[in-house]
């Protein structure tokens, strides 16, 4: 507590027994975190009553007072606030209750900032600092570290070491990002990772941002026994170039990271990291979640993971529950799959994942036979949520006609799919109707805009059948009752090809069955829909319409 407050409290003596001794006691209470006794609380209440009377007296005389005297009401008021803090409920809270409050203030991935908990808690008072720093280790078990430039690196490393040292013996959740100030060709990232590895025996969830310029030595020195509690690892690469520990851009030195073979590992996420994942020293049958993505740069020199390689790897992942996958084009094109899926050749290539409930595929394969072969090879009886981004295809099924096809259609009839997400470019009316008919129990449909064109189709291949816009899709759903039999949630995002009238028609036709409609539009509002459907909102419809703000 500020010493000025203490001086203000003792400036005016209370009558009777509140003499110099009590004034000294007040000062000690205000400048410490000691909880006042019952007797002291009574004395403070008496003091407050005295100061309240003095404040009223000063306020009454204020119009005629001099400038010096007019400052006294403010000083008395501050003195009263200081005394009230001494007898406040917060001061009397037991330590275990305060610790629970502290835990509730810490975000899941706290930044190392004195403006946020838990560091902020230690700046309030010595008592809180003792509780936060020495008594509550779980405040320090999570941390988000941002790698700085060289000038601030040593200070950050010391702070990271201090932070994690306060976490006792608890399992750690650590994430590491790279600031714009970090020199691209420096070893700053490796230096911070080296500090983190000192606590590797307590790692539970680790998320690291790497760079091809990163020296992986701090990680290559780890063995499975060094990470006995590691459940989840997420590695993301930024930038391009050849990794220091390898000879080619795609050759991430996975074999030199033996710690990934720990028996505790259940979740793996790798983004923009080559693609030669078959060399990873992971115990694949133990995984429940796997993410292998190529990042935003669609460059085959940075990421390359063909559908055939993916099938080989997934054959080992028999216990996956969640899978996010980016697959790329293969120079070899397989023969067009037979219509009869019970053929012996097809059965020999099946990949069964009986527990998989969530699947997301970013497809960069332009050859229809490869894509069909991939999706027909997957057996996913428990699939409930599926997301797809990538090309749709046409193929010539007679000398005079072409048929549009969604390559993932073979998946849809295998299970009771409840949620479907897909990008709209390249989708034809016939293909969409066929898709919806395969998922009669679908409860949620999400339509994404996609890139606006199909970057993975070979040059010179044009779409012969007209594709759908968001307007076409909504009009089709409006007039086709059977396509919306069980649909409860519809999302359409980042489109300009959808009128407010089409949205209104959909709501008036199916608003009673829909529970949620979420539409974001890259255009201004044409008219206000809400007054026309307020009866639906009153019945519980969650309606979210977002428009481009007009300038």
Short mmCIF file of C-alpha atoms in Angstrom, two decimals:
data_model
loop_
_atom_site.label_atom_id
_atom_site.label_comp_id
_atom_site.label_asym_id
_atom_site.label_seq_id
_atom_site.Cartn_x
_atom_site.Cartn_y
_atom_site.Cartn_z
CA UNK A 1 0.00 0.00 0.00
CA UNK A 2 1.19 3.53 -0.81
CA UNK A 3 2.90 5.25 2.15
CA UNK A 4 1.11 8.53 1.28
CA UNK A 5 -2.18 6.84 2.21
CA UNK A 6 -0.70 5.80 5.55
CA UNK A 7 0.38 9.36 6.28
CA UNK A 8 -3.08 10.70 5.37
CA UNK A 9 -4.75 8.23 7.74
CA UNK A 10 -2.71 9.36 10.74
CA UNK A 11 -2.84 13.06 9.97
CA UNK A 12 -6.00 13.69 12.01
CA UNK A 13 -6.32 11.99 15.37
CA UNK A 14 -9.60 10.39 16.43
CA UNK A 15 -10.92 11.23 19.87
CA UNK A 16 -10.54 9.02 22.90
CA UNK A 17 -8.30 5.95 22.83
CA UNK A 18 -7.37 6.21 19.15
CA UNK A 19 -4.13 7.96 19.87
CA UNK A 20 -0.63 7.65 18.53
CA UNK A 21 -0.47 3.90 19.23
CA UNK A 22 -3.53 3.09 17.07
CA UNK A 23 -2.34 5.44 14.35
CA UNK A 24 0.89 3.47 14.18
CA UNK A 25 -1.07 0.23 14.04
CA UNK A 26 -3.16 1.58 11.15
CA UNK A 27 0.00 2.48 9.26
CA UNK A 28 1.42 -1.00 9.75
CA UNK A 29 -1.82 -2.62 8.56
CA UNK A 30 -2.08 -0.45 5.49
CA UNK A 31 1.50 -1.07 4.43
CA UNK A 32 1.27 -4.84 4.93
CA UNK A 33 -1.03 -7.70 4.00
CA UNK A 34 -1.80 -8.80 7.55
CA UNK A 35 -5.45 -9.56 8.25
CA UNK A 36 -6.74 -7.27 11.04
CA UNK A 37 -8.05 -8.82 14.24
CA UNK A 38 -11.68 -8.40 15.31
CA UNK A 39 -10.61 -5.67 17.77
CA UNK A 40 -8.66 -3.85 15.04
CA UNK A 41 -11.65 -4.00 12.69
CA UNK A 42 -13.82 -2.32 15.32
CA UNK A 43 -11.18 0.40 15.77
CA UNK A 44 -10.97 0.94 12.02
CA UNK A 45 -14.75 1.24 11.76
CA UNK A 46 -14.65 3.88 14.50
CA UNK A 47 -11.89 5.69 12.65
CA UNK A 48 -13.90 5.59 9.43
CA UNK A 49 -16.91 7.13 11.19
CA UNK A 50 -14.68 9.92 12.47
CA UNK A 51 -13.21 10.55 9.01
CA UNK A 52 -16.69 10.49 7.46
CA UNK A 53 -17.79 13.24 9.83
CA UNK A 54 -14.68 15.26 9.09
CA UNK A 55 -15.24 14.86 5.34
CA UNK A 56 -18.78 16.18 5.65
CA UNK A 57 -17.52 19.13 7.69
CA UNK A 58 -14.82 19.98 5.16
CA UNK A 59 -17.24 19.65 2.27
CA UNK A 60 -19.68 22.05 3.93
CA UNK A 61 -16.93 24.65 4.35
CA UNK A 62 -15.44 24.06 0.88
CA UNK A 63 -16.94 27.09 -0.98
CA UNK A 64 -15.33 29.48 1.47
CA UNK A 65 -12.11 27.55 1.92
CA UNK A 66 -8.73 28.50 0.60
CA UNK A 67 -6.87 26.47 -2.04
CA UNK A 68 -4.81 24.75 0.65
CA UNK A 69 -7.81 23.72 2.69
CA UNK A 70 -9.78 22.53 -0.40
CA UNK A 71 -7.25 19.73 -0.91
CA UNK A 72 -8.13 18.20 2.47
CA UNK A 73 -11.41 16.49 1.43
CA UNK A 74 -9.55 14.54 -1.23
CA UNK A 75 -6.86 13.51 1.27
CA UNK A 76 -9.48 12.38 3.79
CA UNK A 77 -11.28 10.44 1.08
CA UNK A 78 -8.06 8.65 0.10
CA UNK A 79 -7.43 7.84 3.77
CA UNK A 80 -10.88 6.29 4.04
CA UNK A 81 -10.28 4.18 0.93
CA UNK A 82 -7.01 2.93 2.39
CA UNK A 83 -8.71 1.89 5.64
CA UNK A 84 -11.60 0.22 3.80
CA UNK A 85 -9.07 -1.87 1.89
CA UNK A 86 -7.70 -3.14 5.21
CA UNK A 87 -11.09 -4.53 6.27
CA UNK A 88 -12.17 -5.58 2.77
CA UNK A 89 -13.31 -9.13 2.00
CA UNK A 90 -10.28 -9.62 -0.26
CA UNK A 91 -7.89 -9.01 2.63
CA UNK A 92 -9.67 -11.70 4.69
CA UNK A 93 -9.80 -14.40 2.01
CA UNK A 94 -7.96 -17.60 3.00
CA UNK A 95 -4.90 -18.47 0.94
CA UNK A 96 -6.52 -21.54 -0.63
CA UNK A 97 -9.44 -19.43 -1.92
CA UNK A 98 -7.04 -16.84 -3.31
CA UNK A 99 -5.09 -19.57 -5.10
CA UNK A 100 -8.28 -20.79 -6.76
CA UNK A 101 -9.02 -17.23 -7.90
CA UNK A 102 -5.48 -16.95 -9.24
CA UNK A 103 -5.94 -20.14 -11.24
CA UNK A 104 -9.12 -18.76 -12.80
CA UNK A 105 -7.32 -15.62 -14.01
CA UNK A 106 -4.59 -17.42 -15.96
CA UNK A 107 -5.34 -17.95 -19.69
CA UNK A 108 -4.71 -21.38 -21.25
CA UNK A 109 -1.52 -20.20 -22.99
CA UNK A 110 -0.27 -17.31 -20.87
CA UNK A 111 2.17 -14.88 -22.44
CA UNK A 112 5.27 -13.88 -20.54
CA UNK A 113 3.98 -10.38 -19.88
CA UNK A 114 3.83 -8.42 -16.63
CA UNK A 115 0.45 -7.11 -17.84
CA UNK A 116 -1.08 -10.59 -17.64
CA UNK A 117 -1.43 -13.26 -15.00
CA UNK A 118 0.47 -14.92 -13.48
CA UNK A 119 3.29 -12.34 -13.57
CA UNK A 120 0.80 -9.54 -12.89
CA UNK A 121 -0.32 -11.24 -9.68
CA UNK A 122 3.18 -10.94 -8.27
CA UNK A 123 3.17 -7.16 -8.77
CA UNK A 124 0.17 -6.47 -6.51
CA UNK A 125 1.71 -7.08 -3.12
CA UNK A 126 4.24 -9.28 -1.36
CA UNK A 127 1.55 -11.65 -0.06
CA UNK A 128 0.14 -12.28 -3.52
CA UNK A 129 3.63 -12.65 -4.89
CA UNK A 130 4.40 -15.31 -2.29
CA UNK A 131 1.20 -17.20 -3.09
CA UNK A 132 1.60 -16.96 -6.87
CA UNK A 133 5.33 -17.65 -7.09
CA UNK A 134 5.89 -20.15 -4.28
CA UNK A 135 2.57 -21.79 -3.36
CA UNK A 136 0.67 -22.27 -6.65
CA UNK A 137 2.87 -24.16 -9.14
CA UNK A 138 0.01 -24.84 -11.55
CA UNK A 139 -0.01 -21.13 -12.48
CA UNK A 140 3.28 -21.79 -14.26
CA UNK A 141 2.65 -25.13 -15.97
CA UNK A 142 1.57 -23.46 -19.26
CA UNK A 143 3.52 -20.83 -21.18
CA UNK A 144 3.62 -19.21 -24.61
CA UNK A 145 7.12 -18.05 -25.56
CA UNK A 146 7.85 -15.63 -28.41
CA UNK A 147 11.44 -15.77 -29.68
CA UNK A 148 12.88 -12.22 -29.79
CA UNK A 149 15.88 -10.70 -31.52
CA UNK A 150 19.43 -11.36 -30.39
CA UNK A 151 19.54 -8.34 -28.09
CA UNK A 152 16.73 -9.65 -25.87
CA UNK A 153 17.47 -13.37 -26.16
CA UNK A 154 19.46 -13.95 -22.95
CA UNK A 155 16.94 -12.09 -20.83
CA UNK A 156 14.09 -14.15 -22.30
CA UNK A 157 15.92 -17.43 -21.71
CA UNK A 158 16.44 -16.54 -18.06
CA UNK A 159 12.77 -15.62 -17.74
CA UNK A 160 11.67 -18.92 -19.32
CA UNK A 161 13.90 -20.87 -16.94
CA UNK A 162 12.52 -19.01 -13.92
CA UNK A 163 8.92 -19.45 -15.11
CA UNK A 164 9.11 -23.20 -15.63
CA UNK A 165 11.12 -23.71 -12.43
CA UNK A 166 8.12 -22.42 -10.47
CA UNK A 167 5.89 -25.19 -11.86
CA UNK A 168 7.21 -27.78 -9.45
CA UNK A 169 6.81 -31.34 -10.73
CA UNK A 170 3.72 -30.68 -12.85
CA UNK A 171 3.39 -31.63 -16.50
CA UNK A 172 4.13 -28.75 -18.88
CA UNK A 173 2.28 -27.32 -21.88
CA UNK A 174 4.66 -25.15 -23.90
CA UNK A 175 4.15 -23.24 -27.13
CA UNK A 176 6.83 -21.34 -29.00
CA UNK A 177 6.36 -18.72 -31.72
CA UNK A 178 8.77 -16.41 -33.55
CA UNK A 179 8.54 -12.63 -33.51
CA UNK A 180 9.08 -10.49 -36.58
CA UNK A 181 12.18 -9.08 -34.87
CA UNK A 182 13.90 -12.47 -34.74
CA UNK A 183 16.81 -12.56 -37.20
CA UNK A 184 15.96 -15.18 -39.92
CA UNK A 185 19.44 -16.72 -40.10
CA UNK A 186 20.10 -16.76 -36.35
CA UNK A 187 20.10 -19.61 -33.84
CA UNK A 188 17.63 -17.77 -31.60
CA UNK A 189 14.97 -20.47 -31.92
CA UNK A 190 17.43 -23.25 -31.12
CA UNK A 191 18.70 -21.30 -28.10
CA UNK A 192 15.20 -21.05 -26.61
CA UNK A 193 14.44 -24.71 -27.40
CA UNK A 194 17.63 -25.62 -25.55
CA UNK A 195 16.20 -23.96 -22.43
CA UNK A 196 12.90 -25.81 -22.88
CA UNK A 197 14.63 -29.19 -23.18
CA UNK A 198 15.96 -28.81 -19.62
CA UNK A 199 12.38 -29.53 -18.56
CA UNK A 200 11.67 -32.23 -21.17
CA UNK A 201 10.91 -34.92 -18.58
CA UNK A 202 7.79 -32.92 -17.69
CA UNK A 203 6.63 -32.06 -21.23
CA UNK A 204 2.98 -32.96 -21.86
CA UNK A 205 1.97 -30.80 -24.82
CA UNK A 206 4.59 -29.00 -26.90
CA UNK A 207 4.01 -26.70 -29.87
CA UNK A 208 7.13 -25.40 -31.62
CA UNK A 209 7.59 -23.03 -34.53
CA UNK A 210 10.72 -23.94 -36.47
CA UNK A 211 12.63 -22.61 -39.46
CA UNK A 212 14.85 -24.39 -41.99
CA UNK A 213 17.61 -22.30 -40.48
CA UNK A 214 16.95 -23.79 -37.03
CA UNK A 215 19.66 -26.01 -35.63
CA UNK A 216 17.76 -29.07 -34.42
CA UNK A 217 20.53 -30.25 -32.10
CA UNK A 218 18.56 -29.53 -28.87
CA UNK A 219 15.85 -31.87 -30.17
CA UNK A 220 18.11 -34.50 -31.70
CA UNK A 221 19.78 -35.01 -28.32
CA UNK A 222 16.47 -36.13 -26.78
CA UNK A 223 15.58 -39.80 -26.38
CA UNK A 224 12.19 -41.37 -25.61
CA UNK A 225 13.17 -41.72 -21.95
CA UNK A 226 13.75 -37.95 -21.85
CA UNK A 227 10.08 -37.24 -22.67
CA UNK A 228 8.15 -39.91 -20.72
CA UNK A 229 5.03 -37.71 -20.34
CA UNK A 230 4.87 -36.22 -23.84
CA UNK A 231 1.30 -36.66 -25.13
CA UNK A 232 1.16 -34.10 -27.93
CA UNK A 233 3.76 -32.59 -30.29
CA UNK A 234 3.06 -29.86 -32.85
CA UNK A 235 5.78 -28.63 -35.21
CA UNK A 236 5.27 -25.84 -37.75
CA UNK A 237 7.88 -24.55 -40.18
CA UNK A 238 8.07 -20.96 -41.34
CA UNK A 239 10.06 -19.88 -44.37
CA UNK A 240 11.73 -21.99 -47.04
CA UNK A 241 15.14 -23.51 -47.59
CA UNK A 242 17.20 -26.61 -46.87
CA UNK A 243 17.24 -27.79 -43.27
CA UNK A 244 20.61 -27.52 -41.57
CA UNK A 245 20.59 -31.16 -40.59
CA UNK A 246 19.70 -32.41 -44.10
CA UNK A 247 20.70 -32.12 -47.74
CA UNK A 248 17.42 -31.29 -49.52
CA UNK A 249 14.39 -29.07 -48.80
CA UNK A 250 11.99 -32.02 -48.34
CA UNK A 251 14.45 -34.04 -46.28
CA UNK A 252 13.50 -33.01 -42.76
CA UNK A 253 15.82 -35.18 -40.63
CA UNK A 254 13.06 -37.10 -38.87
CA UNK A 255 15.30 -40.09 -38.13
CA UNK A 256 17.43 -37.80 -35.99
CA UNK A 257 14.49 -37.09 -33.66
CA UNK A 258 14.19 -40.39 -31.76
CA UNK A 259 12.28 -38.81 -28.88
CA UNK A 260 9.15 -38.99 -31.09
CA UNK A 261 9.07 -42.71 -30.39
CA UNK A 262 7.91 -42.21 -26.82
CA UNK A 263 5.06 -44.51 -25.81
CA UNK A 264 3.11 -41.61 -24.28
CA UNK A 265 2.65 -39.78 -27.60
CA UNK A 266 -0.98 -39.65 -28.79
CA UNK A 267 -1.23 -36.49 -30.91
CA UNK A 268 1.09 -35.36 -33.72
CA UNK A 269 0.73 -32.21 -35.84
CA UNK A 270 3.23 -31.30 -38.58
CA UNK A 271 2.67 -28.26 -40.80
CA UNK A 272 4.80 -27.28 -43.79
CA UNK A 273 7.44 -29.86 -42.93
CA UNK A 274 8.49 -31.64 -46.09
CA UNK A 275 6.22 -34.63 -46.43
CA UNK A 276 8.47 -37.67 -46.03
CA UNK A 277 6.51 -38.73 -43.01
CA UNK A 278 7.07 -42.46 -43.50
CA UNK A 279 10.50 -41.99 -41.93
CA UNK A 280 9.08 -40.50 -38.73
CA UNK A 281 10.07 -42.58 -35.68
CA UNK A 282 6.50 -42.44 -34.35
CA UNK A 283 4.62 -45.45 -32.99
CA UNK A 284 1.68 -44.94 -35.37
CA UNK A 285 -0.76 -47.47 -33.84
CA UNK A 286 -0.77 -45.47 -30.58
CA UNK A 287 -1.90 -42.17 -32.12
CA UNK A 288 -5.42 -40.84 -31.64
CA UNK A 289 -4.93 -37.56 -33.54
CA UNK A 290 -2.78 -36.82 -36.60
CA UNK A 291 -2.37 -33.59 -38.59
CA UNK A 292 -0.17 -33.46 -41.71
CA UNK A 293 -0.65 -30.20 -43.60
CA UNK A 294 1.25 -28.28 -46.24
CA UNK A 295 0.67 -24.75 -45.00
CA UNK A 296 -0.38 -21.79 -47.10
CA UNK A 297 2.35 -22.08 -49.73
CA UNK A 298 1.16 -24.62 -52.32
CA UNK A 299 4.69 -25.45 -53.49
CA UNK A 300 5.74 -29.03 -54.22
CA UNK A 301 9.35 -28.15 -53.32
CA UNK A 302 8.21 -27.41 -49.74
CA UNK A 303 5.55 -30.05 -49.16
CA UNK A 304 4.92 -33.29 -51.03
CA UNK A 305 2.83 -36.16 -49.69
CA UNK A 306 1.06 -38.24 -52.32
CA UNK A 307 -2.17 -40.14 -51.80
CA UNK A 308 -0.31 -43.44 -52.21
CA UNK A 309 2.15 -42.49 -49.47
CA UNK A 310 -0.75 -41.39 -47.29
CA UNK A 311 -2.45 -44.78 -47.65
CA UNK A 312 0.74 -46.57 -46.68
CA UNK A 313 1.06 -44.49 -43.54
CA UNK A 314 -2.63 -44.60 -42.57
CA UNK A 315 -2.60 -48.38 -42.74
CA UNK A 316 -0.51 -48.21 -39.54
CA UNK A 317 -2.79 -45.70 -37.79
CA UNK A 318 -5.47 -48.06 -36.62
CA UNK A 319 -6.57 -46.08 -33.54
CA UNK A 320 -6.96 -42.60 -35.02
CA UNK A 321 -9.98 -40.57 -33.92
CA UNK A 322 -9.11 -37.30 -35.70
CA UNK A 323 -7.20 -36.85 -38.96
CA UNK A 324 -6.29 -33.71 -40.92
CA UNK A 325 -4.43 -34.42 -44.12
CA UNK A 326 -3.00 -32.58 -47.12
CA UNK A 327 -2.28 -34.81 -50.12
CA UNK A 328 -0.43 -33.75 -53.26
CA UNK A 329 -0.25 -34.85 -56.87
CA UNK A 330 1.53 -38.03 -57.89
CA UNK A 331 3.46 -38.36 -61.15
CA UNK A 332 2.05 -41.86 -61.52
CA UNK A 333 -1.67 -42.14 -62.27
CA UNK A 334 -3.37 -45.37 -61.26
CA UNK A 335 -5.94 -47.08 -63.44
CA UNK A 336 -9.52 -45.87 -63.11
CA UNK A 337 -11.03 -47.82 -60.20
CA UNK A 338 -13.52 -50.51 -61.06
CA UNK A 339 -17.17 -49.81 -60.39
CA UNK A 340 -17.33 -53.12 -58.54
CA UNK A 341 -15.71 -52.25 -55.21
CA UNK A 342 -15.77 -55.88 -54.08
CA UNK A 343 -13.05 -56.91 -56.50
CA UNK A 344 -10.09 -58.70 -54.92
CA UNK A 345 -7.64 -56.03 -56.06
CA UNK A 346 -9.64 -53.33 -54.35
CA UNK A 347 -10.13 -55.26 -51.13
CA UNK A 348 -6.39 -55.75 -50.80
CA UNK A 349 -5.80 -51.98 -50.68
CA UNK A 350 -8.43 -51.11 -48.05
CA UNK A 351 -7.33 -48.98 -45.10
CA UNK A 352 -9.63 -49.44 -42.11
CA UNK A 353 -9.73 -46.93 -39.25
CA UNK A 354 -12.64 -48.08 -37.09
CA UNK A 355 -12.42 -45.27 -34.50
CA UNK A 356 -12.04 -42.26 -36.83
CA UNK A 357 -14.83 -39.73 -36.28
CA UNK A 358 -13.34 -36.51 -37.75
CA UNK A 359 -11.60 -36.31 -41.13
CA UNK A 360 -10.38 -33.22 -43.00
CA UNK A 361 -8.70 -33.49 -46.42
CA UNK A 362 -7.00 -30.76 -48.43
CA UNK A 363 -6.63 -32.30 -51.88
CA UNK A 364 -3.89 -31.14 -54.27
CA UNK A 365 -4.20 -34.13 -56.59
CA UNK A 366 -5.54 -33.27 -60.05
CA UNK A 367 -5.80 -36.83 -61.40
CA UNK A 368 -9.29 -38.24 -60.84
CA UNK A 369 -8.21 -41.94 -60.77
CA UNK A 370 -5.74 -41.24 -57.95
CA UNK A 371 -8.33 -39.31 -55.94
CA UNK A 372 -11.04 -41.94 -56.42
CA UNK A 373 -8.62 -44.72 -55.51
CA UNK A 374 -7.66 -42.89 -52.32
CA UNK A 375 -11.19 -42.28 -51.05
CA UNK A 376 -12.45 -45.72 -52.11
CA UNK A 377 -9.61 -47.29 -50.13
CA UNK A 378 -10.74 -45.74 -46.84
CA UNK A 379 -13.09 -47.69 -44.58
CA UNK A 380 -14.38 -45.36 -41.85
CA UNK A 381 -17.49 -46.79 -40.19
CA UNK A 382 -17.50 -44.27 -37.31
CA UNK A 383 -17.02 -41.10 -39.39
CA UNK A 384 -19.26 -38.27 -38.19
CA UNK A 385 -17.55 -35.11 -39.47
CA UNK A 386 -15.85 -34.64 -42.85
CA UNK A 387 -14.25 -31.55 -44.44
CA UNK A 388 -12.95 -31.30 -48.00
CA UNK A 389 -11.09 -28.65 -49.96
CA UNK A 390 -9.80 -29.20 -53.45
CA UNK A 391 -10.74 -30.04 -57.02
CA UNK A 392 -13.94 -31.59 -58.22
CA UNK A 393 -13.71 -33.69 -61.34
CA UNK A 394 -15.42 -34.56 -64.60
CA UNK A 395 -14.88 -37.69 -66.59
CA UNK A 396 -16.17 -38.97 -69.89
CA UNK A 397 -18.49 -41.91 -69.27
CA UNK A 398 -19.71 -42.13 -72.87
CA UNK A 399 -18.64 -40.77 -76.22
CA UNK A 400 -20.97 -37.80 -75.95
CA UNK A 401 -21.39 -37.04 -72.26
CA UNK A 402 -19.38 -36.04 -69.21
CA UNK A 403 -20.24 -36.61 -65.58
CA UNK A 404 -19.26 -34.40 -62.65
CA UNK A 405 -18.13 -36.19 -59.52
CA UNK A 406 -17.11 -35.33 -56.02
CA UNK A 407 -14.13 -37.60 -55.31
CA UNK A 408 -15.10 -38.18 -51.68
CA UNK A 409 -18.54 -39.54 -52.53
CA UNK A 410 -17.46 -43.14 -51.76
CA UNK A 411 -16.95 -42.13 -48.12
CA UNK A 412 -20.40 -40.69 -47.60
CA UNK A 413 -22.40 -43.89 -47.73
CA UNK A 414 -20.23 -45.75 -45.22
CA UNK A 415 -21.42 -44.10 -42.00
CA UNK A 416 -24.06 -41.86 -40.48
CA UNK A 417 -22.24 -38.61 -41.35
CA UNK A 418 -23.56 -35.66 -39.32
CA UNK A 419 -21.37 -32.74 -40.39
CA UNK A 420 -20.01 -31.89 -43.85
CA UNK A 421 -17.73 -28.98 -44.83
CA UNK A 422 -16.78 -28.37 -48.46
CA UNK A 423 -15.61 -25.57 -50.72
CA UNK A 424 -18.04 -24.66 -53.48
CA UNK A 425 -15.84 -24.01 -56.57
CA UNK A 426 -16.32 -26.76 -59.14
CA UNK A 427 -19.47 -28.24 -57.56
CA UNK A 428 -22.24 -28.96 -60.09
CA UNK A 429 -25.92 -29.23 -59.29
CA UNK A 430 -26.08 -32.95 -60.07
CA UNK A 431 -22.97 -33.73 -58.00
CA UNK A 432 -24.30 -31.77 -55.01
CA UNK A 433 -27.70 -33.47 -55.11
CA UNK A 434 -26.01 -36.86 -55.30
CA UNK A 435 -23.79 -35.92 -52.37
CA UNK A 436 -26.72 -34.82 -50.19
CA UNK A 437 -28.71 -37.93 -51.01
CA UNK A 438 -25.85 -40.05 -49.66
CA UNK A 439 -26.03 -38.36 -46.23
CA UNK A 440 -29.72 -38.36 -45.22
CA UNK A 441 -28.81 -37.95 -41.53
CA UNK A 442 -26.68 -34.85 -42.11
CA UNK A 443 -27.24 -32.27 -39.36
CA UNK A 444 -24.71 -29.56 -40.24
CA UNK A 445 -23.51 -28.27 -43.62
CA UNK A 446 -20.75 -25.67 -44.01
CA UNK A 447 -19.92 -24.15 -47.40
CA UNK A 448 -16.56 -22.41 -47.87
CA UNK A 449 -15.62 -20.14 -50.79
CA UNK A 450 -12.41 -21.95 -51.71
CA UNK A 451 -9.73 -20.15 -53.74
CA UNK A 452 -12.23 -19.05 -56.41
CA UNK A 453 -10.64 -21.31 -59.01
CA UNK A 454 -9.19 -24.78 -59.18
CA UNK A 455 -5.38 -24.40 -59.08
CA UNK A 456 -4.76 -28.13 -59.28
CA UNK A 457 -6.50 -28.95 -62.54
CA UNK A 458 -4.19 -29.42 -65.54
CA UNK A 459 -3.94 -26.53 -67.94
CA UNK A 460 -6.42 -26.85 -70.79
CA UNK A 461 -9.05 -28.88 -68.90
CA UNK A 462 -12.25 -26.86 -68.77
CA UNK A 463 -15.40 -27.61 -66.79
CA UNK A 464 -18.04 -28.66 -69.29
CA UNK A 465 -20.99 -28.65 -66.90
CA UNK A 466 -22.02 -25.38 -65.20
CA UNK A 467 -20.97 -25.13 -61.57
CA UNK A 468 -23.03 -23.80 -58.70
CA UNK A 469 -22.81 -20.48 -56.96
CA UNK A 470 -23.88 -19.93 -53.36
CA UNK A 471 -27.11 -18.45 -54.73
CA UNK A 472 -27.79 -21.62 -56.74
CA UNK A 473 -27.09 -23.80 -53.73
CA UNK A 474 -29.44 -21.87 -51.42
CA UNK A 475 -32.20 -21.85 -54.02
CA UNK A 476 -31.82 -25.60 -54.46
CA UNK A 477 -32.07 -26.18 -50.71
CA UNK A 478 -35.09 -23.88 -50.54
CA UNK A 479 -37.07 -25.84 -53.13
CA UNK A 480 -35.91 -29.35 -52.21
CA UNK A 481 -37.46 -30.47 -48.96
CA UNK A 482 -35.84 -33.91 -48.97
CA UNK A 483 -32.31 -32.43 -49.01
CA UNK A 484 -32.98 -30.65 -45.71
CA UNK A 485 -34.83 -33.44 -43.93
CA UNK A 486 -32.52 -33.53 -40.87
CA UNK A 487 -30.34 -30.44 -41.43
CA UNK A 488 -30.22 -28.22 -38.36
CA UNK A 489 -27.23 -25.98 -39.06
CA UNK A 490 -26.21 -24.26 -42.30
CA UNK A 491 -23.12 -22.06 -42.69
CA UNK A 492 -22.09 -20.20 -45.84
CA UNK A 493 -18.94 -18.12 -45.56
CA UNK A 494 -17.21 -15.30 -47.44
CA UNK A 495 -19.34 -15.08 -50.55
CA UNK A 496 -20.76 -12.22 -52.59
CA UNK A 497 -22.84 -14.48 -54.84
CA UNK A 498 -25.84 -14.71 -52.53
CA UNK A 499 -28.72 -12.24 -52.34
CA UNK A 500 -30.63 -11.26 -49.24
CA UNK A 501 -33.82 -12.35 -50.97
CA UNK A 502 -32.46 -15.89 -51.38
CA UNK A 503 -31.57 -15.98 -47.67
CA UNK A 504 -35.06 -14.76 -46.75
CA UNK A 505 -36.75 -17.35 -48.99
CA UNK A 506 -34.71 -20.11 -47.34
CA UNK A 507 -35.67 -18.93 -43.87
CA UNK A 508 -39.36 -18.64 -44.69
CA UNK A 509 -39.33 -22.13 -46.20
CA UNK A 510 -37.17 -23.99 -43.67
CA UNK A 511 -36.68 -21.63 -40.73
CA UNK A 512 -38.81 -23.80 -38.43
CA UNK A 513 -36.56 -26.84 -38.91
CA UNK A 514 -33.24 -24.98 -38.94
CA UNK A 515 -31.70 -24.18 -35.57
CA UNK A 516 -28.75 -22.18 -36.88
CA UNK A 517 -28.00 -20.14 -39.99
CA UNK A 518 -24.63 -18.40 -40.20
CA UNK A 519 -23.84 -16.40 -43.36
CA UNK A 520 -20.90 -14.04 -43.94
CA UNK A 521 -21.07 -11.93 -47.09
CA UNK A 522 -18.38 -9.90 -48.83
CA UNK A 523 -20.89 -7.26 -49.90
CA UNK A 524 -23.10 -4.64 -48.29
CA UNK A 525 -26.56 -5.42 -46.96
CA UNK A 526 -29.37 -5.14 -49.50
CA UNK A 527 -32.24 -4.92 -46.99
CA UNK A 528 -32.91 -5.79 -43.36
CA UNK A 529 -34.03 -9.41 -43.06
CA UNK A 530 -34.39 -9.54 -39.28
CA UNK A 531 -37.82 -7.83 -38.91
CA UNK A 532 -39.25 -10.33 -41.41
CA UNK A 533 -38.06 -13.39 -39.49
CA UNK A 534 -38.27 -12.20 -35.89
CA UNK A 535 -40.89 -14.87 -35.20
CA UNK A 536 -38.29 -17.52 -36.09
CA UNK A 537 -35.66 -15.93 -33.88
CA UNK A 538 -38.20 -15.83 -31.05
CA UNK A 539 -38.68 -19.58 -31.48
CA UNK A 540 -34.94 -20.16 -30.95
CA UNK A 541 -33.32 -19.78 -34.40
CA UNK A 542 -29.67 -18.75 -34.05
CA UNK A 543 -29.39 -16.32 -36.99
CA UNK A 544 -26.04 -14.68 -37.78
CA UNK A 545 -25.75 -12.45 -40.85
CA UNK A 546 -22.51 -10.54 -41.39
CA UNK A 547 -22.00 -8.07 -44.19
CA UNK A 548 -19.10 -6.06 -45.57
CA UNK A 549 -19.14 -2.74 -43.80
CA UNK A 550 -19.77 0.15 -46.18
CA UNK A 551 -17.18 2.90 -46.07
#
